[in-house]
XYZ file of C-alpha atoms in Angstrom:
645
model
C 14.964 57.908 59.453
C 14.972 57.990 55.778
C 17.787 60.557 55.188
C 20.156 58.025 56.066
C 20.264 57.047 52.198
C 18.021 59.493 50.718
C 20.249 62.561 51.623
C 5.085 10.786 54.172
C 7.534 7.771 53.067
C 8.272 7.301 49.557
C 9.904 3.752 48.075
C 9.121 2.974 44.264
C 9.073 -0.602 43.971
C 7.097 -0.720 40.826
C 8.614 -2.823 37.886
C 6.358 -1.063 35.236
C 7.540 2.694 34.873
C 5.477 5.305 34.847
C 6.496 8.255 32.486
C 5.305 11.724 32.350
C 3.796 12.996 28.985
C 6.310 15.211 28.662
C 8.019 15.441 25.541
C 6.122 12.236 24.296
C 6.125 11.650 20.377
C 2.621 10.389 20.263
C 1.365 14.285 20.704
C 3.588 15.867 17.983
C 6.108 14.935 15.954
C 6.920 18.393 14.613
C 9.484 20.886 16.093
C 9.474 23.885 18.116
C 9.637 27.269 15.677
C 8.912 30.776 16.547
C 5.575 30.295 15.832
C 3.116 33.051 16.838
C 0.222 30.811 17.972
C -0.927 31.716 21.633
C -2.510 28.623 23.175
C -5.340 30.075 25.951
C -5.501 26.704 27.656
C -2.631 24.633 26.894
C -1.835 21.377 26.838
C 0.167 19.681 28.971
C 2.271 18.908 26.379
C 1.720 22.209 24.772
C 5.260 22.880 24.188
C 5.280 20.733 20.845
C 2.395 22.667 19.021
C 2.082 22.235 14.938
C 3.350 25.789 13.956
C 1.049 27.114 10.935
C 2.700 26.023 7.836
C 3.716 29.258 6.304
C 6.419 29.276 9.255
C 7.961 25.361 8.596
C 10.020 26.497 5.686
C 10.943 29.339 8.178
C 14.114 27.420 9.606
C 15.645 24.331 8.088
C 14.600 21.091 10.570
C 18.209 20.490 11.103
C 18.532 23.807 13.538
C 15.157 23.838 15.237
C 14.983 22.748 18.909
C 13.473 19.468 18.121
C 11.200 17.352 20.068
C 12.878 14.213 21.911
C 11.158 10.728 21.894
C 12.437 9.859 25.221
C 9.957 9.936 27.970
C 10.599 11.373 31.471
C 11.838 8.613 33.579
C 9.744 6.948 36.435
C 11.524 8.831 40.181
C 13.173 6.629 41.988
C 15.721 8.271 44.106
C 19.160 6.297 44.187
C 19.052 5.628 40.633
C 17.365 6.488 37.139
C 16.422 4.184 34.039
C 17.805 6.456 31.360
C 21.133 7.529 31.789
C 20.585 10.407 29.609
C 18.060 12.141 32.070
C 19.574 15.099 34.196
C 17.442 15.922 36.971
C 16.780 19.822 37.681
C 16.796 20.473 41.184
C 15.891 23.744 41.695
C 17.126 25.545 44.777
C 15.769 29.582 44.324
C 13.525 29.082 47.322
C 16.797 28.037 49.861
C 20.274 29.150 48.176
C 18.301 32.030 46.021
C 16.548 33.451 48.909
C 19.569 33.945 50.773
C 20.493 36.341 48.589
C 20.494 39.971 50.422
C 17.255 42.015 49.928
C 15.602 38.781 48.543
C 13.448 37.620 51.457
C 10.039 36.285 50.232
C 6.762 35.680 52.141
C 5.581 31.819 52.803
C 2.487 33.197 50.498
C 5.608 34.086 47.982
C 7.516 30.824 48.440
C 3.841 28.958 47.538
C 3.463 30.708 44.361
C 6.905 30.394 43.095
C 6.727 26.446 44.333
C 3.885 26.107 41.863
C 5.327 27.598 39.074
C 8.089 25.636 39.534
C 5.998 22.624 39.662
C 4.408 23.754 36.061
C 7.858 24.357 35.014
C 8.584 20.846 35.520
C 11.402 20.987 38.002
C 12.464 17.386 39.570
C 13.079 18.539 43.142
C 12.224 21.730 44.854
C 14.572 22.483 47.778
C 11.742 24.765 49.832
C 13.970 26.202 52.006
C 16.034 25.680 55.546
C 13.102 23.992 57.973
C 15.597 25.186 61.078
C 16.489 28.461 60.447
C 13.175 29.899 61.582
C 9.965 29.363 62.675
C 8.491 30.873 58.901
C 10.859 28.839 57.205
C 9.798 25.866 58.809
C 6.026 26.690 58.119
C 6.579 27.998 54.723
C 8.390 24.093 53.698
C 5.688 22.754 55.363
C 2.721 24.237 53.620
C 4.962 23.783 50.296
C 5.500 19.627 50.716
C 1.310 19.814 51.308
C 0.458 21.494 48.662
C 3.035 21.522 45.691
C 4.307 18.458 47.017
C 0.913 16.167 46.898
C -0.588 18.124 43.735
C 0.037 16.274 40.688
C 0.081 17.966 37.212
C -1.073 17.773 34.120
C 1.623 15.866 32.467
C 1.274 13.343 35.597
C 4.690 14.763 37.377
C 4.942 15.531 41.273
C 8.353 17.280 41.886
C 10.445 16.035 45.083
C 10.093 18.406 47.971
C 13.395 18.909 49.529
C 14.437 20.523 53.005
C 18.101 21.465 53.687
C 19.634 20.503 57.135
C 23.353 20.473 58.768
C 24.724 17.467 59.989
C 23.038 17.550 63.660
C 19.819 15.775 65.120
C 17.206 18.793 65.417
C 18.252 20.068 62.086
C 17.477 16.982 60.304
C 14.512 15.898 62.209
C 13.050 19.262 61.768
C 13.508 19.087 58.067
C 11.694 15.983 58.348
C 9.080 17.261 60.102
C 8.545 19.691 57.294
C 8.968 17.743 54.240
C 7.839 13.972 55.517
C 4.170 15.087 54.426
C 5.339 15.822 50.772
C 4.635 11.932 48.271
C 7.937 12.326 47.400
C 10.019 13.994 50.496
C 13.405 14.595 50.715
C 16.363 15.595 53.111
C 19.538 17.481 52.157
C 21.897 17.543 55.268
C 25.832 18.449 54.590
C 29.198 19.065 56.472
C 32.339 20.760 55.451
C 35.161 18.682 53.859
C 38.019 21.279 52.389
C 41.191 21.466 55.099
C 40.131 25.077 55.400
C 36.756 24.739 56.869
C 37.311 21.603 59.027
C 40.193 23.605 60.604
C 38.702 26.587 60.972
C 35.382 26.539 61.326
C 34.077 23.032 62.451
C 37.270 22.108 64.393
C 37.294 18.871 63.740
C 39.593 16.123 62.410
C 38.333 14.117 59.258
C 37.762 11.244 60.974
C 35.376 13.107 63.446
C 33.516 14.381 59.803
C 33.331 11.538 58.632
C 31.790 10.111 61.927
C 29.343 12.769 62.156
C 28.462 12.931 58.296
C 27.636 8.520 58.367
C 25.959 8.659 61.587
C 23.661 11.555 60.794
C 22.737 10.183 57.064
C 21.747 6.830 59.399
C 19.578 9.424 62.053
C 18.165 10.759 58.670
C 16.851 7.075 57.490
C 16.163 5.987 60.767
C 13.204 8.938 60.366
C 11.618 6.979 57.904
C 13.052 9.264 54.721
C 14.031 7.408 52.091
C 15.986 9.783 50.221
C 18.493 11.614 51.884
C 20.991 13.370 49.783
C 24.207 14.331 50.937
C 26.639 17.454 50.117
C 30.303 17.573 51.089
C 30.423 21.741 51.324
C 33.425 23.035 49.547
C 34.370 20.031 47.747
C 35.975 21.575 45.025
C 38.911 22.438 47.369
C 38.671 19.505 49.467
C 41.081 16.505 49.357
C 40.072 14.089 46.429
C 40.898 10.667 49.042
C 39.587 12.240 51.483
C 36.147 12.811 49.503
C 36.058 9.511 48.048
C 36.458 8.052 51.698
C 33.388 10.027 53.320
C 31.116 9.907 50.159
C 31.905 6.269 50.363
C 31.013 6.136 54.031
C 27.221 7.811 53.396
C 26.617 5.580 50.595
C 27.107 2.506 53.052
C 25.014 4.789 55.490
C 22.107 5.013 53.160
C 22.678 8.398 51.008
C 20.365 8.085 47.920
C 22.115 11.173 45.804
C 25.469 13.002 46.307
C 25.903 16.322 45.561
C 29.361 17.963 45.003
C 29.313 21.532 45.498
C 31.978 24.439 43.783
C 30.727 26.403 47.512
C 32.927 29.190 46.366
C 33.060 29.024 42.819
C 36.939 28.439 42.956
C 37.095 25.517 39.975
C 37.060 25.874 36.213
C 34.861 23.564 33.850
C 38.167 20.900 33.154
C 38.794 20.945 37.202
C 35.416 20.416 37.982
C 34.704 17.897 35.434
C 37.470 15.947 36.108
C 36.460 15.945 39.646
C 32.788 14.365 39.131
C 35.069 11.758 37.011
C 37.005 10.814 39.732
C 34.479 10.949 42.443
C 32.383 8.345 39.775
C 35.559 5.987 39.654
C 37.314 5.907 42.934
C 33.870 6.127 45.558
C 33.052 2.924 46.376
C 29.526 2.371 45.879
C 28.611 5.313 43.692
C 26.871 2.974 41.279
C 23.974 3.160 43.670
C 23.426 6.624 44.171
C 22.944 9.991 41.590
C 25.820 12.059 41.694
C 24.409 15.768 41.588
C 26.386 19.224 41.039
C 26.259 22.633 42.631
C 27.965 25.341 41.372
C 28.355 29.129 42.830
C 29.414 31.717 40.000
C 31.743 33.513 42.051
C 34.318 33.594 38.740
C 31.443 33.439 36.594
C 32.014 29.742 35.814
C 28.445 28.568 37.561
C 26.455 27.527 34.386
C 30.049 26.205 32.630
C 31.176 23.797 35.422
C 27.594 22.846 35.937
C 27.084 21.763 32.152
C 30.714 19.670 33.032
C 29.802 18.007 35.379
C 26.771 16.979 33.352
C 29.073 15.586 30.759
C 31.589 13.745 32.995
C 28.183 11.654 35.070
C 26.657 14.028 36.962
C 22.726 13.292 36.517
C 21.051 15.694 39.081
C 21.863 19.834 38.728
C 21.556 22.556 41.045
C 20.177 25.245 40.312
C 18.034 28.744 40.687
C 15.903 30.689 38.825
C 17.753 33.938 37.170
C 21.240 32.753 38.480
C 20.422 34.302 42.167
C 21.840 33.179 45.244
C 24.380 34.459 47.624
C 27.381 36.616 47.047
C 27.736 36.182 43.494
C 24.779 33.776 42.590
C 24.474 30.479 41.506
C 24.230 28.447 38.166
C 21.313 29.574 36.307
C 18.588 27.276 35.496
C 17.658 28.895 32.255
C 20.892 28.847 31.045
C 21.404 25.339 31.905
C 18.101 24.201 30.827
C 18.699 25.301 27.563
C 21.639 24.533 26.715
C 20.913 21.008 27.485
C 17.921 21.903 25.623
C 20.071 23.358 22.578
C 23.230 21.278 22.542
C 22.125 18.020 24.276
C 21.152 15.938 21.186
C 24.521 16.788 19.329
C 27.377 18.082 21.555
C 26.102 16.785 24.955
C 26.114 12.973 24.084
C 22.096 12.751 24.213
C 21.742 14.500 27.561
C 18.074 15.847 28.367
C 15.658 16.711 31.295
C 11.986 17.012 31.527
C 12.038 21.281 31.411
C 9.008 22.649 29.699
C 10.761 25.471 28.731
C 7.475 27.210 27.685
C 7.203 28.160 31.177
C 10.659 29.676 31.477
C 10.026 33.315 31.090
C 7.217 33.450 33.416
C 9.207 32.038 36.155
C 11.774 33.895 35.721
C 9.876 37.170 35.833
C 7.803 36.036 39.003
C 11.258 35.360 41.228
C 12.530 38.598 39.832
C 9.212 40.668 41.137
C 8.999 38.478 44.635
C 12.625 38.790 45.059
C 13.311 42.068 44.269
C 16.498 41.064 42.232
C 15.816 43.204 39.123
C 17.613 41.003 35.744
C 20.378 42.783 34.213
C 19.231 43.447 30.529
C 21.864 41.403 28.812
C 21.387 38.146 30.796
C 21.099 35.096 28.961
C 17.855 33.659 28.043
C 15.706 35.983 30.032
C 17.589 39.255 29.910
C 15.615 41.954 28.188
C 18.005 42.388 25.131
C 18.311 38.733 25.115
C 16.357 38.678 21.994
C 16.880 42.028 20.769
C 18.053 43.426 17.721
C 19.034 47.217 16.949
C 22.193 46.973 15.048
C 21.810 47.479 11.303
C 23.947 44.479 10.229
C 21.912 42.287 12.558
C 18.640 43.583 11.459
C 19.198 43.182 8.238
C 20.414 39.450 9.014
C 16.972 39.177 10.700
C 14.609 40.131 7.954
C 16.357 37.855 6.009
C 16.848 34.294 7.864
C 16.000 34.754 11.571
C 18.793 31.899 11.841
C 21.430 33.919 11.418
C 21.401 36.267 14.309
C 19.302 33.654 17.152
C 19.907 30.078 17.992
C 16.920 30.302 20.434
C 13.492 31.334 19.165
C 11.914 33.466 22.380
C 8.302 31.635 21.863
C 10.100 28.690 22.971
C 10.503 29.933 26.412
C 7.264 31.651 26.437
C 7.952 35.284 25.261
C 6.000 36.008 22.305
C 6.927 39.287 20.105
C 4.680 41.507 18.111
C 6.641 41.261 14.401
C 7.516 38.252 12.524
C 10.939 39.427 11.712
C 12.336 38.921 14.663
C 13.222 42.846 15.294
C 12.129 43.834 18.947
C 11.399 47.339 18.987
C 11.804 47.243 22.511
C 11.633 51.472 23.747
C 10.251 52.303 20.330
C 7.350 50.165 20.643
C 4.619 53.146 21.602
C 0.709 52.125 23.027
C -2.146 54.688 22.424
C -5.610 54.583 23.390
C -7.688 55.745 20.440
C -11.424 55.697 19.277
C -12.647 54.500 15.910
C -12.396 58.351 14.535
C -8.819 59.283 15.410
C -6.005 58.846 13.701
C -3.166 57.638 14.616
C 0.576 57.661 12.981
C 2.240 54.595 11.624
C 3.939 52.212 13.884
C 1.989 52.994 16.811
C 0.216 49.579 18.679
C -3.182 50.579 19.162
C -5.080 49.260 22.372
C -8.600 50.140 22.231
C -9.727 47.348 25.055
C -8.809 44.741 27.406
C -8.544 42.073 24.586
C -5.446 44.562 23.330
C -3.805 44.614 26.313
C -4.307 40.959 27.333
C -2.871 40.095 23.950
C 0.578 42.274 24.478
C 0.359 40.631 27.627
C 0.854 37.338 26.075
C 3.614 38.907 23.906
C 5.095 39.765 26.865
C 5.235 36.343 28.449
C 2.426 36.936 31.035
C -1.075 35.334 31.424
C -3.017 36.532 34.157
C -6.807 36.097 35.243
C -9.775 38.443 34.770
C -9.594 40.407 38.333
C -5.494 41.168 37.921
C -5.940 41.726 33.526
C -8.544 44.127 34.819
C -6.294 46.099 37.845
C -3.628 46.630 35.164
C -6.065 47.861 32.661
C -7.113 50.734 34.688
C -4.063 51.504 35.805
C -2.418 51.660 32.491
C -5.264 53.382 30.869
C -5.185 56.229 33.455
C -1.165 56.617 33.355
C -2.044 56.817 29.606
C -4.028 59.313 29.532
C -1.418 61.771 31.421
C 1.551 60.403 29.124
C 1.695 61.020 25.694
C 3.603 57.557 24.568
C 3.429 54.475 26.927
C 6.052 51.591 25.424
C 6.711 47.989 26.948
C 8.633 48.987 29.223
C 6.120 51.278 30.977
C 3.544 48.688 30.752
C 5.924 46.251 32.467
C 6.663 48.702 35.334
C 3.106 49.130 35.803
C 2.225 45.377 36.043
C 5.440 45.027 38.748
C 3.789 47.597 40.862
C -0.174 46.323 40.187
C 0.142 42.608 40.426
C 3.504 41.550 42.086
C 2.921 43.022 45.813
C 2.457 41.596 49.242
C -0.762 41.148 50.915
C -2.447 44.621 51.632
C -2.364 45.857 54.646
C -1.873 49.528 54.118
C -2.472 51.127 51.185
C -1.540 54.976 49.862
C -4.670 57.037 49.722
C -3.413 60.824 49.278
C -0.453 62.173 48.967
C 0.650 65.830 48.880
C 4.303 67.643 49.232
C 6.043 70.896 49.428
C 9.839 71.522 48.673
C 11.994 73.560 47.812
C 14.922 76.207 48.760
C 12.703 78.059 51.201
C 12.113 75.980 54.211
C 12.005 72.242 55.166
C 9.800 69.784 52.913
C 6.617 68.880 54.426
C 4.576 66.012 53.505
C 0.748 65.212 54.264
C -0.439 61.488 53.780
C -3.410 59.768 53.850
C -3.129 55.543 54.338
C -6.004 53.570 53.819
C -5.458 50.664 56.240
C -7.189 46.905 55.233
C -10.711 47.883 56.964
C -10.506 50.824 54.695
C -10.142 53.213 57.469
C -8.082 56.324 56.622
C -5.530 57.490 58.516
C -3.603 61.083 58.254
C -0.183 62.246 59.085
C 2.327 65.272 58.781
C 5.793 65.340 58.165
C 8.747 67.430 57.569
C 12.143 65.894 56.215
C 15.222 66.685 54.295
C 13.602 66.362 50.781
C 10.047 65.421 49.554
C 10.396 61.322 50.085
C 11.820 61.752 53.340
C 9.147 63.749 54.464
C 6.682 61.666 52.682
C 8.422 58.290 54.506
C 8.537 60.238 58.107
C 4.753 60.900 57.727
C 4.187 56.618 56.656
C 5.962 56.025 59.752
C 4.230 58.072 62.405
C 0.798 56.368 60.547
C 2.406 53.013 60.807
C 4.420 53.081 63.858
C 6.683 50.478 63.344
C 10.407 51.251 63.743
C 12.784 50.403 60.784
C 16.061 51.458 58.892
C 15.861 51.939 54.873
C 18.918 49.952 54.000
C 18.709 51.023 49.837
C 16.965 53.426 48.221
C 17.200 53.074 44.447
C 15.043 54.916 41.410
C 15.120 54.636 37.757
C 13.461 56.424 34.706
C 12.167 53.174 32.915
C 12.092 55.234 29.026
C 13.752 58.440 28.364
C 11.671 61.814 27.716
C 10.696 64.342 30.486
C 7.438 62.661 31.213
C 9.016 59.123 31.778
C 7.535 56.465 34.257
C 9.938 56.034 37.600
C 10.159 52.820 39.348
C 11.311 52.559 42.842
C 12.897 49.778 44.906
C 13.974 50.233 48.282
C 14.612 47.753 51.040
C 14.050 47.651 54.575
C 14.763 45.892 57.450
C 12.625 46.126 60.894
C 14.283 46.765 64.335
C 13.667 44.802 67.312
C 11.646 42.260 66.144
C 12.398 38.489 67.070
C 10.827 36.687 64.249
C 12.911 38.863 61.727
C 16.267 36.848 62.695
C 16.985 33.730 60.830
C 20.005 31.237 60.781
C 22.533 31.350 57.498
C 22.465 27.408 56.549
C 26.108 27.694 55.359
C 27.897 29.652 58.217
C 25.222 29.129 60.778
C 25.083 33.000 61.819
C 22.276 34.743 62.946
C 21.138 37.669 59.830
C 18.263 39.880 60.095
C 15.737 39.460 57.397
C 15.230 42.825 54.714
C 12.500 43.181 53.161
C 12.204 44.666 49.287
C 9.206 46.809 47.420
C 8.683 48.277 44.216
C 6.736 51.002 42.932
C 6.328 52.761 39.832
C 4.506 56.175 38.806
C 5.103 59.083 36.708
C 5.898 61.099 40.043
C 8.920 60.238 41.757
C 7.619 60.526 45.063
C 4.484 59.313 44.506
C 6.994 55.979 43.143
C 8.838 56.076 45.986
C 6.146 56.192 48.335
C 4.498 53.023 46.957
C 7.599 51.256 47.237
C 8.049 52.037 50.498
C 4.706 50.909 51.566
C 4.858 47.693 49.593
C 8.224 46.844 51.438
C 6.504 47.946 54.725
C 3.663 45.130 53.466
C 5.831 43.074 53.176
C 7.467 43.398 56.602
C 3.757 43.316 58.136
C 2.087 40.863 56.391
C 5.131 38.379 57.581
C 5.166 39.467 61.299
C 1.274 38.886 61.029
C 1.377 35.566 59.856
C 4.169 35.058 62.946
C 2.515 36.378 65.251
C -0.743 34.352 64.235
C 1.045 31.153 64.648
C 2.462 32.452 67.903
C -1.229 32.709 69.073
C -2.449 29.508 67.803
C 0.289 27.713 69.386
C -0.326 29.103 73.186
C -3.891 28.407 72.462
């Protein structure tokens, strides 16, 4: 097999707002700066910490991100008190997910719905309710949890389900979102000549009859904020939109979104379009006008940011840019540019981001999605903040200013020199004991409290039990290689702490290869009652050996779709990381519907795994995509059972 590739209601009615503590001036009046200060418990409002004064004459006040005085406005859903707010709507759960390779468990989806929640996002779009029965269950579970817990700062995001313009699609978002305080519905229909002709087949006054009459069905349900998209708007007619966005305003749309489906606008189009929808729809002064923008010209974040300026108050986005073909606007890079250029190029525009929380998010829908960040992506790329050229260095030492407009403790990555210089590959880890030397330069990690405090560096914060599994694990891959650097520790925490549910794990493996006869491979699985079970292989080469033996342990029938493996540092004795992705044969529950061309796709499923020997890497990818795959078909098959019963 493996050779293939490897040869509730919610109405406001309130008249005295309530405002989130977010970004309040009564808990600090002083600016962000790159600060090293590492707050265990923070704050809610943690983002404006008093840096220690030796680092206030660091940058002048003028260029810091400063704090604003405005207060996050009270939620109602047709309208908002400040017309500076921009609402984040953050759709890397629905629009990300369909990425290919990025499918995530419902236990996933939950964890990156909370994060999101700390993040501070305004509405969380969990997903498609009808495309399958997980979908449905994983929206669910998200509007009961994330969508009734408040946080610190007081804020409980809006919990959104997407639906097309027909009856069971919208009541079944309903059913998943209605137990959310703040629910929300999303339906859309096509608009641009191209679709209606050839894929609805329908006039535009049969759109327009569908599109008012199911934004009615939608309120009939008792949801009270129904947003409406007109898909591919940015090549639709412009009287044509004004007519139908006109016609779901009278029908009782709260927020209109205007979506660039296939990236084909630039910023000046795109702008000018949110202009004219604002002037010629009749009845737009009673609903938000919201953006989404794909990045198939790499325009996304651009046209995004202009429709912000031209009355757009509501953005869609995803974490890290993902989303299908070539992604969609990125919420860091929106975020923070409002964040950035808001006060002085953007007319005053903000939104209620704590941008603290940034980094971690990003790097949690990067290890659940298995979409790996290119290095040079803004905000959270991994050279993002990096400095090797001389010029730049030297620029660094001298006035951080004059090489970074961002200071990476803003968005939660701390780094281990105040000069701004990340030594990135050259930053070596050695264990040591208080009689050995070691050479200059070297970080030296003689305990947990080391490692937990790179950790935060890093921009991660984990618990006791998980700190502990990547302790071990790095200590013992340290002991075998010389030099261990960020990169390796990274690597190691990917394939430690960011993997499915258990339900087989890799006990013993051993391989022969070579030019003399065909590779064999003997494997030992430790299944979740800790039972071991044994298998023999041969193959083409030492993984596919190693994955023929998995599958005669597992016995579950599937085709590796990509196989893909990397030497994270250079050097002989570098730590490999492995990501492959799967996708299961035959089984019903693995078929979902594509919201935006309503086709039927087979889910994939992605692991990672990392080790100093490549097969041993490859192996543990393969079983934490396998995981993956069985962990969902578990939880289907449970609900299966509980349903008959």
């Amino acid at each position: 097999m493996a050779s293939i590739l490897l040869n509730p209601n919610f109405t406001i009615a309130t008249t005295a707002p309530t405002t989130s503590r977010l970004n309040h001036p009564a808990f600090s009046s002083a600016p962000i700066s790159s600060s090293k200060v590492i707050l265990k418990n923070p704050h809610p409002a943690a983002l404006f910490f008093k840096p220690p004064s030796h680092s206030l004459t660091s940058k002048p006040t003028s260029q810091r991100l400063l704090v604003r005085s405005a207060l996050r406005p009270e939620y109602i859903p047709n309208r908002i008190d400040d017309p500076k707010y921009v609402r984040i709507f953050d759709t890397t759960l629905r629009d990300g997910e369909q990425s290919p390779g990025a499918s995530m468990t419902s236990k996933e989806k939950l964890d990156i719905a909370r994060q999101l929640a700390k993040l501070g996002v305004d509405i969380i779009e969990a997903g498609f309710p009808a495309a399958s029965t997980d979908d449905f269950e994983a929206v669910q579970m998200i509007a009961k949890e994330v969508g009734n817990a408040v946080e610190e700062d007081g804020h409980v995001p809006v919990i959104c389900g997407l639906a097309r313009c027909n009856r069971n699609d919208i009541s079944t978002s309903w059913e998943a979102v209605k137990y959310a305080k703040r629910p929300r519905v999303h339906t859309f229909i096509a608009t641009s000549e191209i679709h209606m002709k050839y894929k609805l087949k329908k006039s535009e006054e049969e759109v327009v009859e569908i599109a008012r009459e199911m934004v009615k069905y939608a309120r009939s349900l008792g949801c009270n904020d129904v947003e409406f998209s007109p898909e591919d708007a940015g090549r639709s007619n412009r009287e044509f939109l004004y007519k139908i966005l006109g016609e779901v305003i009278k029908a009782g749309a709260t927020t209109l979104n205007i979506p660039d489906t296939v990236g084909y606008t630039v910023s000046d189009e795109f702008g000018q379009l949110i202009a004219d929808i604002k002037s010629n729809t009749p009845g737009i002064e009673n609903v938000i006008i919201s953006t989404h923008c794909q990045n198939d010209l790499g325009l996304a974040t651009a046209n995004t940011i202009a429709g912000a300026c031209a009355g757009a108050r509501q953005v869609e986005v995803t974490i890290n840019g993902i989303g299908e073909r070539a992604g969609n606007a990125s919420l860091e890079e929106v975020v923070m540019i409002i964040k950035s250029r808001g006060e002085k190029a953007l007319g005053g525009l903000y939104t209620g981001i704590n941008i603290r929380h940034i980094k971690m998010t990003s790097k949690m829908v990067a290890e659940y999605s298995g979409l790996l960040i290119q290095p040079h992506k803004a905000i959270v790329g991994a050279n993002a903040f990096a400095h090797e050229s001389g010029i730049h260095q030297d620029g660094m030492l001298k006035h951080k200013e004059t090489y970074e407009i961002i200071s990476p403790e803003d968005i939660g990555l701390f780094r281990n020199n105040e000069s701004g210089i990340v030594l990135g590959k050259l930053s070596e880890y050695r264990f040591y004991d208080s009689k050995q030397k070691v050479s200059k330069g070297t970080l030296q990690f003689n305990g947990r409290h080391a490692l937990k405090a790179r950790l935060l560096e890093l921009g991660y914060e984990f618990g006791d039990k998980e700190l502990g599994d990547i302790f071990w694990r790095f200590k013992a891959v340290a002991e075998r290689k010389k030099n261990m650097t960020d990169v390796d520790l990274i690597a190691l925490i990917s394939d430690e702490i960011f993997q499915p549910k258990i339900v087989w794990s890799l006990g013993d493996l051993q391989v022969t290869c070579g030019t003399l006869g065909l590779s064999t491979a003997t494997v030992r699985l430790v299944d979740a009652g800790g039972e071991d079970h044994v298998a023999c292989s041969v193959g083409t080469g030492p993984v596919d050996s190693a994955y023929n033996a998995i599958d005669l342990i597992v016995k579950e029938e599937v085709t590796l779709v990509e196989y893909g493996l990397n030497a994270v540092t250079e050097g002989i004795d570098a730590l490999a990381t492995t990501r492959v992705l799967i996708r299961g044969n035959g089984n019903k529950s693995h078929v979902l519907t594509n919201a935006m061309t309503g086709e039927t796709v087979h889910r994939t499923f992605s692991g990672t795994g990392a080790g100093m020997d490549i097969v041993v890497s490859s192996v543990r990818a393969y079983i934490s995509a396998l995981n993956k795959m069985l962990g969902f078909n578990d939880l289907t098959d449970s609900k299966v059972s509980a349903g008959s019963s």
